[in-house]
Every structure is written in structure tokens, then in C-alpha cells.
Short mmCIF file of C-alpha atoms in Angstrom, two decimals:
data_model
loop_
_atom_site.label_atom_id
_atom_site.label_comp_id
_atom_site.label_asym_id
_atom_site.label_seq_id
_atom_site.Cartn_x
_atom_site.Cartn_y
_atom_site.Cartn_z
CA MET A 1 16.73 10.91 -9.14
CA GLY A 2 15.13 13.42 -11.81
CA GLY A 3 17.30 16.73 -12.42
CA SER A 4 16.10 19.29 -14.74
CA SER A 5 13.05 17.29 -15.83
CA SER A 6 12.08 16.19 -12.20
CA ARG A 7 8.96 18.47 -12.17
CA ASP A 8 6.61 19.44 -14.43
CA SER A 9 5.44 22.94 -15.56
CA SER A 10 3.02 23.01 -12.73
CA GLY A 11 5.56 22.39 -10.10
CA ARG A 12 4.59 18.77 -8.87
CA ARG A 13 7.08 16.04 -8.80
CA SER A 14 6.64 13.67 -11.52
CA PHE A 15 6.99 9.91 -11.21
CA ARG A 16 10.50 9.92 -11.93
CA ASP A 17 11.36 12.36 -9.64
CA ARG A 18 9.04 10.78 -6.75
CA SER A 19 11.17 7.27 -7.44
CA GLY A 20 14.42 7.11 -5.43
CA TYR A 21 16.37 3.94 -6.15
CA PRO A 22 19.22 2.54 -3.72
CA PRO A 23 22.45 1.37 -4.93
CA ALA A 24 21.45 -1.87 -4.00
CA VAL A 25 21.47 -4.36 -7.01
CA PRO A 26 24.60 -5.95 -8.50
CA GLY A 27 26.00 -3.63 -10.95
CA TYR A 28 26.15 -0.35 -8.67
CA SER A 29 29.84 -0.23 -7.57
CA SER A 30 28.90 2.02 -4.70
CA TYR A 31 26.83 -0.77 -2.97
CA PRO A 32 27.17 -1.93 -0.26
CA PRO A 33 27.07 1.46 1.75
CA PRO A 34 29.00 1.18 4.93
CA GLN A 35 27.46 -0.83 7.79
CA SER A 36 26.18 1.25 10.63
CA PRO A 37 25.78 -0.86 13.84
CA GLN A 38 22.28 -1.61 14.46
CA PRO A 39 20.67 -1.83 18.05
CA PRO A 40 19.45 -5.32 19.07
CA PRO A 41 15.68 -5.55 18.71
CA PRO A 42 13.88 -4.90 21.78
CA GLU A 43 12.51 -7.34 23.91
CA GLN A 44 9.10 -5.58 24.39
CA HIS A 45 7.32 -3.17 22.45
CA SER A 46 5.61 -0.18 24.46
CA TYR A 47 2.89 1.75 22.70
CA ALA A 48 1.76 5.19 23.09
CA ALA A 49 -1.75 5.92 23.88
CA PRO A 50 -4.61 5.27 21.29
CA TYR A 51 -5.27 7.61 18.49
CA PRO A 52 -7.44 10.56 19.21
CA ALA A 53 -11.11 10.85 18.27
CA TYR A 54 -11.03 12.52 14.63
CA SER A 55 -13.30 15.33 13.54
CA SER A 56 -15.98 13.89 11.22
CA GLN A 57 -15.21 16.91 9.01
CA PRO A 58 -11.35 17.43 8.35
CA SER A 59 -10.56 21.02 7.11
CA GLY A 60 -8.25 21.77 4.47
CA TYR A 61 -9.35 19.11 2.02
CA PRO A 62 -11.89 20.13 -0.76
CA GLN A 63 -14.32 17.48 -2.02
CA PRO A 64 -14.62 16.44 -5.59
CA GLN A 65 -16.17 18.99 -7.68
CA HIS A 66 -18.90 17.54 -10.07
CA SER A 67 -22.06 18.37 -11.32
CA SER A 68 -25.51 16.56 -10.51
CA ALA A 69 -26.13 16.29 -14.11
CA GLY A 70 -24.49 13.19 -15.55
CA VAL A 71 -23.33 11.47 -12.34
CA ARG A 72 -23.87 7.61 -12.03
CA ARG A 73 -25.47 6.90 -8.83
CA LEU A 74 -24.07 4.13 -7.12
CA ASP A 75 -25.90 0.76 -7.58
CA ARG A 76 -25.25 -1.55 -4.98
CA ARG A 77 -27.33 -4.55 -5.96
CA TYR A 78 -24.22 -6.54 -6.75
CA SER A 79 -21.58 -5.05 -4.44
CA ARG A 80 -22.26 -7.61 -1.81
CA ILE A 81 -19.83 -10.57 -1.67
CA ASN A 82 -20.48 -13.95 -0.19
CA ASP A 83 -17.53 -15.24 2.03
CA ASP A 84 -17.35 -18.77 1.36
CA PHE A 85 -14.88 -19.51 -1.00
CA ASN A 86 -12.52 -22.36 -2.02
CA SER A 87 -10.19 -20.97 -4.19
CA VAL A 88 -8.53 -17.76 -5.42
CA GLU A 89 -10.22 -18.03 -8.76
CA GLN A 90 -13.87 -18.34 -7.17
CA VAL A 91 -12.91 -14.80 -5.38
CA THR A 92 -11.95 -13.40 -9.01
CA ASP A 93 -15.32 -14.26 -10.38
CA ALA A 94 -17.25 -13.04 -7.40
CA LEU A 95 -15.27 -9.54 -7.75
CA ALA A 96 -16.35 -9.49 -11.55
CA HIS A 97 -19.99 -10.46 -10.52
CA ALA A 98 -19.69 -7.73 -7.93
CA GLY A 99 -19.13 -5.24 -10.75
CA LEU A 100 -15.38 -4.66 -10.88
CA GLU A 101 -14.47 -3.99 -14.47
CA SER A 102 -10.96 -2.97 -14.73
CA SER A 103 -8.36 -2.60 -11.93
CA ASN A 104 -4.40 -1.75 -11.91
CA LEU A 105 -2.32 -2.91 -9.28
CA ILE A 106 0.37 -1.06 -7.46
CA VAL A 107 2.59 -2.76 -4.79
CA GLY A 108 4.73 -1.10 -1.92
CA ILE A 109 6.92 -3.20 0.30
CA ASP A 110 7.88 -2.58 3.91
CA PHE A 111 11.80 -2.85 4.14
CA THR A 112 11.94 -1.70 7.70
CA LYS A 113 14.61 -3.12 10.46
CA SER A 114 11.60 -4.71 12.50
CA ASN A 115 10.87 -7.34 9.97
CA GLU A 116 14.10 -9.01 11.39
CA TRP A 117 12.36 -9.83 14.60
CA THR A 118 8.41 -9.60 13.89
CA GLY A 119 8.66 -13.36 12.47
CA LYS A 120 9.59 -15.03 15.52
CA HIS A 121 6.15 -16.81 16.13
CA SER A 122 4.65 -16.58 12.54
CA PHE A 123 7.73 -17.36 10.66
CA ARG A 124 9.69 -19.53 12.72
CA GLY A 125 11.95 -16.97 13.99
CA ARG A 126 13.30 -15.78 10.75
CA SER A 127 13.04 -12.26 9.19
CA LEU A 128 9.98 -11.88 7.10
CA HIS A 129 12.37 -11.09 4.56
CA HIS A 130 14.02 -14.20 4.45
CA ILE A 131 14.76 -15.95 0.80
CA GLY A 132 14.65 -19.39 0.62
CA ASP A 133 12.81 -22.96 -0.74
CA THR A 134 9.36 -21.82 0.51
CA PRO A 135 7.76 -18.60 -0.24
CA ASN A 136 7.88 -16.03 2.62
CA PRO A 137 4.86 -13.76 3.86
CA TYR A 138 5.44 -10.97 1.43
CA GLU A 139 5.57 -13.15 -1.60
CA GLN A 140 2.68 -15.19 -0.60
CA ALA A 141 0.56 -12.13 -0.31
CA ILE A 142 2.20 -10.55 -3.48
CA SER A 143 1.44 -13.85 -5.51
CA ILE A 144 -2.32 -14.17 -4.00
CA ILE A 145 -3.36 -10.67 -4.72
CA GLY A 146 -1.74 -10.63 -8.10
CA ARG A 147 -3.29 -13.82 -9.22
CA THR A 148 -6.72 -12.39 -7.86
CA LEU A 149 -6.61 -9.09 -9.85
CA SER A 150 -4.72 -10.19 -13.10
CA LYS A 151 -7.76 -10.80 -14.95
CA PHE A 152 -8.89 -6.95 -14.37
CA ASP A 153 -5.43 -5.60 -15.36
CA GLU A 154 -5.39 -5.05 -19.07
CA ASP A 155 -1.71 -4.50 -19.49
CA ASN A 156 -0.54 -6.80 -16.73
CA LEU A 157 2.09 -3.99 -15.67
CA ILE A 158 2.69 -3.70 -11.99
CA PRO A 159 4.60 -0.55 -10.66
CA CYS A 160 6.61 -1.83 -7.52
CA PHE A 161 8.10 -0.17 -4.80
CA GLY A 162 10.10 -0.17 -1.41
CA PHE A 163 10.28 1.91 1.42
CA GLY A 164 11.69 1.98 5.21
CA ASP A 165 15.13 0.82 4.12
CA ALA A 166 18.45 2.85 4.44
CA SER A 167 18.16 4.74 1.53
CA THR A 168 14.41 6.03 1.93
CA HIS A 169 13.65 5.82 5.55
CA ASP A 170 10.14 7.46 6.01
CA ARG A 171 10.82 10.15 3.41
CA ASP A 172 10.84 8.59 0.09
CA VAL A 173 10.22 5.44 -1.92
CA PHE A 174 12.50 3.17 -4.48
CA SER A 175 11.19 1.60 -7.69
CA PHE A 176 12.29 -2.19 -8.11
CA TYR A 177 13.99 -1.12 -11.22
CA PRO A 178 16.57 1.72 -11.72
CA ASP A 179 14.70 2.99 -14.88
CA GLU A 180 11.68 2.73 -13.00
CA ARG A 181 9.96 0.72 -15.40
CA PRO A 182 6.94 -1.60 -13.96
CA CYS A 183 7.01 -5.35 -13.51
CA ASN A 184 5.33 -7.50 -16.10
CA GLY A 185 3.19 -9.18 -14.13
CA PHE A 186 3.43 -10.58 -10.62
CA SER A 187 5.66 -13.55 -11.71
CA GLU A 188 8.24 -10.58 -12.58
CA ALA A 189 7.50 -8.94 -9.49
CA LEU A 190 8.23 -11.69 -7.21
CA SER A 191 11.51 -12.33 -9.08
CA ARG A 192 12.48 -8.93 -8.89
CA TYR A 193 11.85 -8.73 -5.01
CA ARG A 194 13.95 -11.89 -4.63
CA GLU A 195 16.72 -10.22 -6.78
CA LEU A 196 16.71 -6.99 -4.67
CA VAL A 197 16.13 -8.29 -0.86
CA PRO A 198 20.16 -9.64 -0.29
CA HIS A 199 21.14 -6.31 -1.12
CA LEU A 200 18.95 -3.83 1.04
CA ARG A 201 19.86 -2.69 4.33
CA LEU A 202 16.64 -2.34 6.51
CA ALA A 203 16.01 0.60 8.25
CA GLY A 204 12.82 2.75 9.46
CA PRO A 205 11.00 4.46 10.69
CA THR A 206 7.60 3.64 9.16
CA SER A 207 5.46 5.64 7.46
CA PHE A 208 2.88 4.90 4.43
CA ALA A 209 2.79 8.64 3.13
CA PRO A 210 5.43 8.28 0.68
CA ILE A 211 3.95 5.12 -1.11
CA ILE A 212 0.49 6.61 -1.18
CA GLU A 213 1.70 9.82 -2.56
CA MET A 214 3.26 7.91 -5.52
CA ALA A 215 0.39 5.95 -5.98
CA MET A 216 -1.38 9.25 -6.52
CA THR A 217 1.08 10.35 -8.93
CA ILE A 218 0.70 7.16 -10.82
CA VAL A 219 -2.92 7.36 -11.27
CA GLU A 220 -2.85 11.21 -12.10
CA GLN A 221 -0.53 10.57 -14.98
CA SER A 222 -2.72 7.48 -16.07
CA GLY A 223 -5.68 9.77 -16.63
CA ALA A 224 -7.33 8.71 -13.48
CA GLN A 225 -7.74 5.02 -14.12
CA TYR A 226 -8.66 2.93 -11.24
CA HIS A 227 -5.72 1.39 -9.10
CA VAL A 228 -5.54 -0.81 -6.03
CA LEU A 229 -2.49 0.07 -3.88
CA LEU A 230 -1.14 -3.00 -2.28
CA ILE A 231 1.15 -2.08 0.71
CA ILE A 232 2.40 -5.06 2.80
CA ALA A 233 4.06 -4.24 5.89
CA ASP A 234 4.94 -6.11 9.22
CA GLY A 235 4.26 -3.19 11.55
CA GLN A 236 2.21 -0.02 12.23
CA VAL A 237 3.14 3.50 11.53
CA THR A 238 5.87 4.70 13.57
CA ARG A 239 4.48 5.94 17.02
CA SER A 240 6.93 6.71 19.79
CA VAL A 241 6.18 6.36 23.53
CA ASP A 242 7.02 9.88 23.68
CA THR A 243 3.91 11.00 21.74
CA GLU A 244 1.37 12.76 24.09
CA TYR A 245 -2.19 11.12 24.34
CA GLY A 246 -4.25 13.05 21.68
CA GLN A 247 -1.41 13.75 19.67
CA LEU A 248 -0.28 11.91 16.17
CA SER A 249 3.32 11.18 15.39
CA SER A 250 4.68 13.01 12.28
CA GLN A 251 4.45 9.61 10.54
CA GLU A 252 1.08 9.17 11.70
CA GLN A 253 -0.26 12.37 10.52
CA ASN A 254 1.50 12.26 7.38
CA THR A 255 -0.15 8.79 6.53
CA VAL A 256 -3.59 10.17 7.67
CA ASP A 257 -3.04 13.18 5.38
CA ALA A 258 -1.98 11.02 2.51
CA ILE A 259 -4.86 8.67 2.77
CA VAL A 260 -7.75 11.58 3.00
CA LYS A 261 -6.07 13.28 -0.20
CA ALA A 262 -5.90 9.84 -1.81
CA SER A 263 -9.87 9.69 -1.55
CA GLN A 264 -9.83 12.31 -4.23
CA PHE A 265 -8.56 9.76 -6.65
CA PRO A 266 -9.70 6.57 -8.14
CA LEU A 267 -7.38 4.60 -5.96
CA SER A 268 -8.04 2.06 -3.31
CA ILE A 269 -5.78 1.15 -0.58
CA VAL A 270 -5.11 -2.14 0.83
CA LEU A 271 -2.75 -2.65 3.77
CA VAL A 272 -1.53 -6.15 4.51
CA GLY A 273 -0.53 -6.90 7.67
CA VAL A 274 2.40 -9.77 7.90
CA GLY A 275 4.50 -10.80 11.06
CA ASP A 276 3.72 -11.22 14.70
CA GLY A 277 1.92 -7.61 15.28
CA PRO A 278 0.51 -6.60 17.29
CA TRP A 279 -2.23 -4.80 14.91
CA ASP A 280 -4.85 -3.59 17.38
CA MET A 281 -3.41 0.21 16.73
CA MET A 282 -3.42 -0.51 12.99
CA LYS A 283 -7.22 -1.78 13.13
CA GLU A 284 -8.21 1.48 15.33
CA PHE A 285 -5.89 3.55 12.51
CA ASP A 286 -8.38 2.11 9.87
CA ASP A 287 -11.57 3.12 11.88
CA ASN A 288 -10.39 6.73 12.80
CA ILE A 289 -9.12 8.03 9.57
CA PRO A 290 -11.37 11.45 8.95
CA ALA A 291 -13.95 11.89 6.84
CA ARG A 292 -13.05 11.31 2.91
CA ALA A 293 -14.48 11.50 -0.43
CA PHE A 294 -15.22 7.68 -0.16
CA ASP A 295 -13.92 4.91 2.10
CA ASN A 296 -10.67 4.12 0.49
CA PHE A 297 -8.56 2.06 2.96
CA GLN A 298 -8.76 -1.62 4.07
CA PHE A 299 -6.58 -3.44 6.63
CA VAL A 300 -6.10 -7.41 6.57
CA ASN A 301 -4.38 -9.51 8.74
CA PHE A 302 -2.53 -11.86 6.66
CA THR A 303 -1.14 -13.76 9.65
CA GLU A 304 -4.50 -14.59 11.55
CA ILE A 305 -6.08 -15.86 8.11
CA MET A 306 -3.18 -17.95 7.13
CA SER A 307 -2.91 -19.61 10.33
CA ARG A 308 -6.40 -20.81 10.30
CA ASN A 309 -6.76 -24.71 10.19
CA ILE A 310 -8.27 -25.15 7.08
CA PRO A 311 -6.92 -26.22 3.55
CA GLN A 312 -4.43 -24.10 1.89
CA THR A 313 -6.45 -23.17 -1.07
CA ARG A 314 -8.95 -21.76 1.44
CA LYS A 315 -6.81 -19.92 3.27
CA GLU A 316 -5.76 -18.19 0.15
CA ALA A 317 -9.30 -17.50 -0.91
CA ALA A 318 -9.98 -16.02 2.56
CA PHE A 319 -7.10 -13.62 2.51
CA ALA A 320 -7.99 -12.58 -1.12
CA LEU A 321 -11.45 -11.79 -0.04
CA GLY A 322 -10.59 -10.12 3.14
CA ALA A 323 -8.20 -7.99 1.31
CA LEU A 324 -10.54 -7.26 -1.83
CA MET A 325 -14.24 -7.60 -0.85
CA GLU A 326 -14.47 -3.73 -0.63
CA ILE A 327 -13.19 -3.21 -4.08
CA PRO A 328 -16.17 -3.36 -6.12
CA SER A 329 -18.15 -0.69 -3.95
CA GLN A 330 -14.92 1.39 -4.03
CA TYR A 331 -14.75 1.35 -7.48
CA LYS A 332 -18.50 2.06 -8.05
CA ALA A 333 -18.04 4.92 -5.66
CA THR A 334 -15.50 6.44 -8.01
CA LEU A 335 -17.99 6.27 -10.55
CA GLU A 336 -20.68 8.04 -8.58
CA LEU A 337 -18.25 10.81 -7.49
CA GLY A 338 -17.10 11.48 -11.21
CA ILE A 339 -13.39 10.97 -10.30
CA LEU A 340 -12.80 7.69 -12.52
CA GLY A 341 -11.42 8.24 -15.82
CA HIS A 342 -11.18 12.51 -15.14
CA GLU A 343 -8.60 14.68 -14.35
CA VAL A 344 -8.47 15.71 -10.90
CA ALA A 345 -8.96 19.53 -10.90
CA ASP A 346 -5.41 21.21 -9.85
CA LEU A 347 -3.90 18.16 -8.05
CA GLY A 348 -1.59 20.59 -6.27
CA LYS A 349 -4.52 21.87 -4.02
CA PHE A 350 -4.99 18.47 -2.62
CA ARG A 351 -1.34 17.42 -2.06
CA ASN A 352 2.08 18.69 -1.47
CA SER A 353 4.98 18.28 -4.08
CA SER A 354 6.71 16.16 -1.26
CA VAL A 355 6.22 14.51 1.82
#
């Protein structure tokens, strides 16, 4: 999408240009596309060697420029959150008490092919995107996080995107609406998700770089308001068994680069893992991202939390807390760094116009 207006005068991609849209909803006469034979899911998964140890000081990424005068020091007195809650509402109150003042939600949904078999144990053998009478893991995660953060979102508009389907693969994202408008609250996000799923063709490979790049664009165009990017995915960033020890796959490298660049923005990234996993490499990925302006990335295992033998309301509270407990300190870090509500100097220096 885009055309002559797809780039602004600086040469950067606009929000509209970054958002592809698959011909995947009723009313698009060109859908469905020809179906290509899909190989059966593998019986076992082989994983390449672990991530290499990263340098503590990555090269090529400028640190935020701000003068010492007028910089608000990070006050951590109220940033610690207890871990014993009985409801999502209690977690919301705790976030407010810990210092979170305002937040805007962005949602990115994984539509890669592996969703068809990674619910074998955790979702009774069904696709993780199965639409039925009970919410699937994606619907549950959107609902819980949406309810928790809605108090902090003044306009309640949620930009929602998909990635990893046959129209985007690991190169782009698509908006939930062809005119790229955001969803009005998490209830509309859920409704639109249910409309889209039957018309999408799952594909791959998996990369989180395109959705992180889109989130940076949205933050920039909002005047550097604080945002939380919620990525819900069934698996790890694609890492071929052919990737040599100590090396990153192209999808891994692009994702790492995007996370580092995103730390120049008032943007927190929460990755929610749904399905059977395994998640060991994702946890290591969380721990081994190069030094950033602030720790802007959090991984939470939805499946593990929701399988606990506790009441449903406590499961939801535990998941919300696990996903969002770092948000107040990250929000305050953006104040300390002087990047909240201020235009990032020459964004083009920090990221390319495409992934």
C-alpha cells in the first residue's frame, strides 16, 4: 500500500506504507489466493546452538541525546510490585500505584504455520487460532492485557497487526483493517480477530522485526507518547539448524537490531508465548539482547501460567502481572532518558526505512 504518499520528505516509510493488508476479508474478490501444498508438520524440532554472547556495548547505535539539565531522575520508590493478586483489577491498581500514568497499546499477532500444531498438548490438539465457543490462547491474552491497560489509555484506540501469514512472511505486517484504522478497544480487537482468522493462510518464517519497526513508526507519529507493544506468538524467531554456532539467523539478527533500536523510543515490548513451546531459546534471547538505552523487552510464558492449579481469576492476574510488572520502571526510565513526549532526533539514523 502507499503509492506516491508512502514516504514523507525525510524518506522514511509512513504508517500507511509500513502496513500491508492481505486480500483476506469478505469483499476482496481476489481472495482466496491459490493454495500451495503445505508440508506436514515435523514430528520433532531441531534447534541450532544457543545464541552467542553479545558484546555489552553494541556498535552503531547512538545513545539518546539529552542534556543533564532538566532530566528527571528515576524514582524507584514505587516501582516494585507485589506478586500476590486475585484479579486483573488489582494488577491495574498496582500498576497505577507503581507510577504508570499513561500507556497506549499496540498488538501484533503471529500467523505462522506452526500455530497449526503447537497446540497439541496445551490446546487439545487444535490450532492455536481455532475459533470456537471458548477463547483460544490469543483471544485470552488480548483480553487480559487489554483489560489491565485500558485504564491508562485515554483514547482506547489499539492499532492491531498480523505477521507471518502468506502475504507478509517475515518481511512486513498487515493491519486488521484495510484502511489501517485502529480498533476501538480490546473488544473490537477480539471481534475483528475472529473475522480475519478464517480468511488467512498461515505461513512463515518468524521474525518480530517488522512489527517492532511498525511500533516505532506509530510512537514517532504520536509525538513520542508511551506505548506498550504486545506481541503474541507461538514460537521462537526462526533459527535454522544450518545456522552455525555463534551466529544468528537473518530473522534473529533483524529482531535483535529492532529491539535495540526501539530502546531509543518510549516503547516497551512484551512478548507472550502461547502453545507448547519450547521456550528455552526465547528466554535466552530475552537475556542476551545487547545493551540498550533501557531494558525494553519482556518475555512471559502464557501456557505455563494458565496451566497452574489455581482459580481462573488468579491465573489471569498472574499472567497480567508477569507481562506488565516491568512497565512502571520502564515508563519512568523513558522520563529519565528524556525520550517521552519528545521527538527522537533524526529517526533515520536509528533505523532503516525497511526491514
